Amino acid sequence: SVAVYCSSSSQVHPHYRAVAREVGAAIARSGRTVVYGGGRLGMMGEVSKAARGAGGRVVGIITTRLRDSEQLDPDNHENIVVD
């Protein structure tokens, strides 16, 4: 597994979002699982979407508060909700 921790803000330059997609796809192609903050926004969201798109497994770990504010990405293979 590879843990990914980066911006969840949507206020990120498009270049960095593209790099995040490249990283996600590369992790998936390497056969590793992406473990990240569980949301669908920002660069972390780009990493997770790209990893899934390349056939990779994605596990999200998200707080109850963020899940309840509808930031959880329901397309992850597994989501772990913590306090």
mmCIF file of C-alpha atoms in Angstrom:
data_model
loop_
_atom_site.group_PDB
_atom_site.id
_atom_site.type_symbol
_atom_site.label_atom_id
_atom_site.label_comp_id
_atom_site.label_asym_id
_atom_site.label_seq_id
_atom_site.Cartn_x
_atom_site.Cartn_y
_atom_site.Cartn_z
ATOM 1 C CA SER A 1 0.000 0.000 0.000
ATOM 2 C CA VAL A 2 0.958 3.626 -0.538
ATOM 3 C CA ALA A 3 -0.435 6.303 1.785
ATOM 4 C CA VAL A 4 -1.238 9.569 0.034
ATOM 5 C CA TYR A 5 -1.509 12.807 1.974
ATOM 6 C CA CYS A 6 -1.895 15.999 -0.011
ATOM 7 C CA SER A 7 -4.318 18.856 -0.561
ATOM 8 C CA SER A 8 -8.044 18.239 -0.429
ATOM 9 C CA SER A 9 -8.726 21.796 -1.571
ATOM 10 C CA SER A 10 -10.303 22.476 -4.930
ATOM 11 C CA GLN A 11 -8.210 25.675 -5.127
ATOM 12 C CA VAL A 12 -5.177 23.913 -6.615
ATOM 13 C CA HIS A 13 -3.432 24.807 -9.874
ATOM 14 C CA PRO A 14 -4.489 22.445 -12.705
ATOM 15 C CA HIS A 15 -0.881 21.311 -13.187
ATOM 16 C CA TYR A 16 -0.802 19.831 -9.689
ATOM 17 C CA ARG A 17 -4.151 18.133 -10.217
ATOM 18 C CA ALA A 18 -2.738 16.512 -13.369
ATOM 19 C CA VAL A 19 0.341 15.330 -11.468
ATOM 20 C CA ALA A 20 -1.953 13.867 -8.787
ATOM 21 C CA ARG A 21 -3.754 11.869 -11.487
ATOM 22 C CA GLU A 22 -0.431 10.598 -12.820
ATOM 23 C CA VAL A 23 0.594 9.497 -9.323
ATOM 24 C CA GLY A 24 -2.707 7.690 -8.725
ATOM 25 C CA ALA A 25 -2.497 5.813 -12.004
ATOM 26 C CA ALA A 26 1.156 4.913 -11.390
ATOM 27 C CA ILE A 27 0.355 3.499 -7.953
ATOM 28 C CA ALA A 28 -2.413 1.374 -9.452
ATOM 29 C CA ARG A 29 -0.205 0.136 -12.280
ATOM 30 C CA SER A 30 2.410 -0.897 -9.714
ATOM 31 C CA GLY A 31 -0.135 -3.204 -8.109
ATOM 32 C CA ARG A 32 -0.270 -1.275 -4.843
ATOM 33 C CA THR A 33 -3.326 -0.034 -2.955
ATOM 34 C CA VAL A 34 -3.900 3.695 -2.430
ATOM 35 C CA VAL A 35 -4.690 4.580 1.187
ATOM 36 C CA TYR A 36 -5.761 8.200 1.614
ATOM 37 C CA GLY A 37 -8.096 10.612 3.394
ATOM 38 C CA GLY A 38 -11.270 9.180 1.840
ATOM 39 C CA GLY A 39 -12.630 12.347 0.244
ATOM 40 C CA ARG A 40 -13.498 13.131 -3.335
ATOM 41 C CA LEU A 41 -12.101 16.666 -3.421
ATOM 42 C CA GLY A 42 -8.785 18.214 -4.400
ATOM 43 C CA MET A 43 -5.600 16.391 -5.213
ATOM 44 C CA MET A 44 -6.422 13.424 -2.975
ATOM 45 C CA GLY A 45 -9.678 12.984 -4.886
ATOM 46 C CA GLU A 46 -7.761 13.116 -8.180
ATOM 47 C CA VAL A 47 -5.304 10.459 -6.958
ATOM 48 C CA SER A 48 -8.107 8.124 -5.902
ATOM 49 C CA LYS A 49 -10.145 8.530 -9.091
ATOM 50 C CA ALA A 50 -7.108 7.944 -11.280
ATOM 51 C CA ALA A 51 -6.065 4.890 -9.297
ATOM 52 C CA ARG A 52 -9.534 3.353 -9.622
ATOM 53 C CA GLY A 53 -9.587 4.282 -13.311
ATOM 54 C CA ALA A 54 -6.334 2.373 -13.801
ATOM 55 C CA GLY A 55 -7.753 -0.697 -12.073
ATOM 56 C CA GLY A 56 -6.255 -0.084 -8.638
ATOM 57 C CA ARG A 57 -7.716 -0.631 -5.198
ATOM 58 C CA VAL A 58 -8.481 2.438 -3.061
ATOM 59 C CA VAL A 59 -9.064 2.579 0.681
ATOM 60 C CA GLY A 60 -10.292 5.788 2.297
ATOM 61 C CA ILE A 61 -9.870 6.687 5.950
ATOM 62 C CA ILE A 62 -12.122 9.604 6.866
ATOM 63 C CA THR A 63 -13.474 11.253 9.980
ATOM 64 C CA THR A 64 -17.148 11.090 10.900
ATOM 65 C CA ARG A 65 -17.402 14.878 10.532
ATOM 66 C CA LEU A 66 -16.094 14.848 6.954
ATOM 67 C CA ARG A 67 -18.232 11.854 6.048
ATOM 68 C CA ASP A 68 -21.296 13.634 7.405
ATOM 69 C CA SER A 69 -20.518 16.755 5.357
ATOM 70 C CA GLU A 70 -20.785 14.572 2.225
ATOM 71 C CA GLN A 71 -17.107 14.630 1.314
ATOM 72 C CA LEU A 72 -16.717 10.831 1.424
ATOM 73 C CA ASP A 73 -16.023 9.216 -1.939
ATOM 74 C CA PRO A 74 -18.503 6.316 -2.109
ATOM 75 C CA ASP A 75 -16.637 4.773 -5.055
ATOM 76 C CA ASN A 76 -13.691 3.698 -2.898
ATOM 77 C CA HIS A 77 -13.309 -0.046 -2.526
ATOM 78 C CA GLU A 78 -13.302 0.352 1.249
ATOM 79 C CA ASN A 79 -13.987 3.293 3.551
ATOM 80 C CA ILE A 80 -12.965 3.335 7.200
ATOM 81 C CA VAL A 81 -14.724 5.983 9.289
ATOM 82 C CA VAL A 82 -12.986 7.176 12.450
ATOM 83 C CA ASP A 83 -13.877 9.668 15.165
#
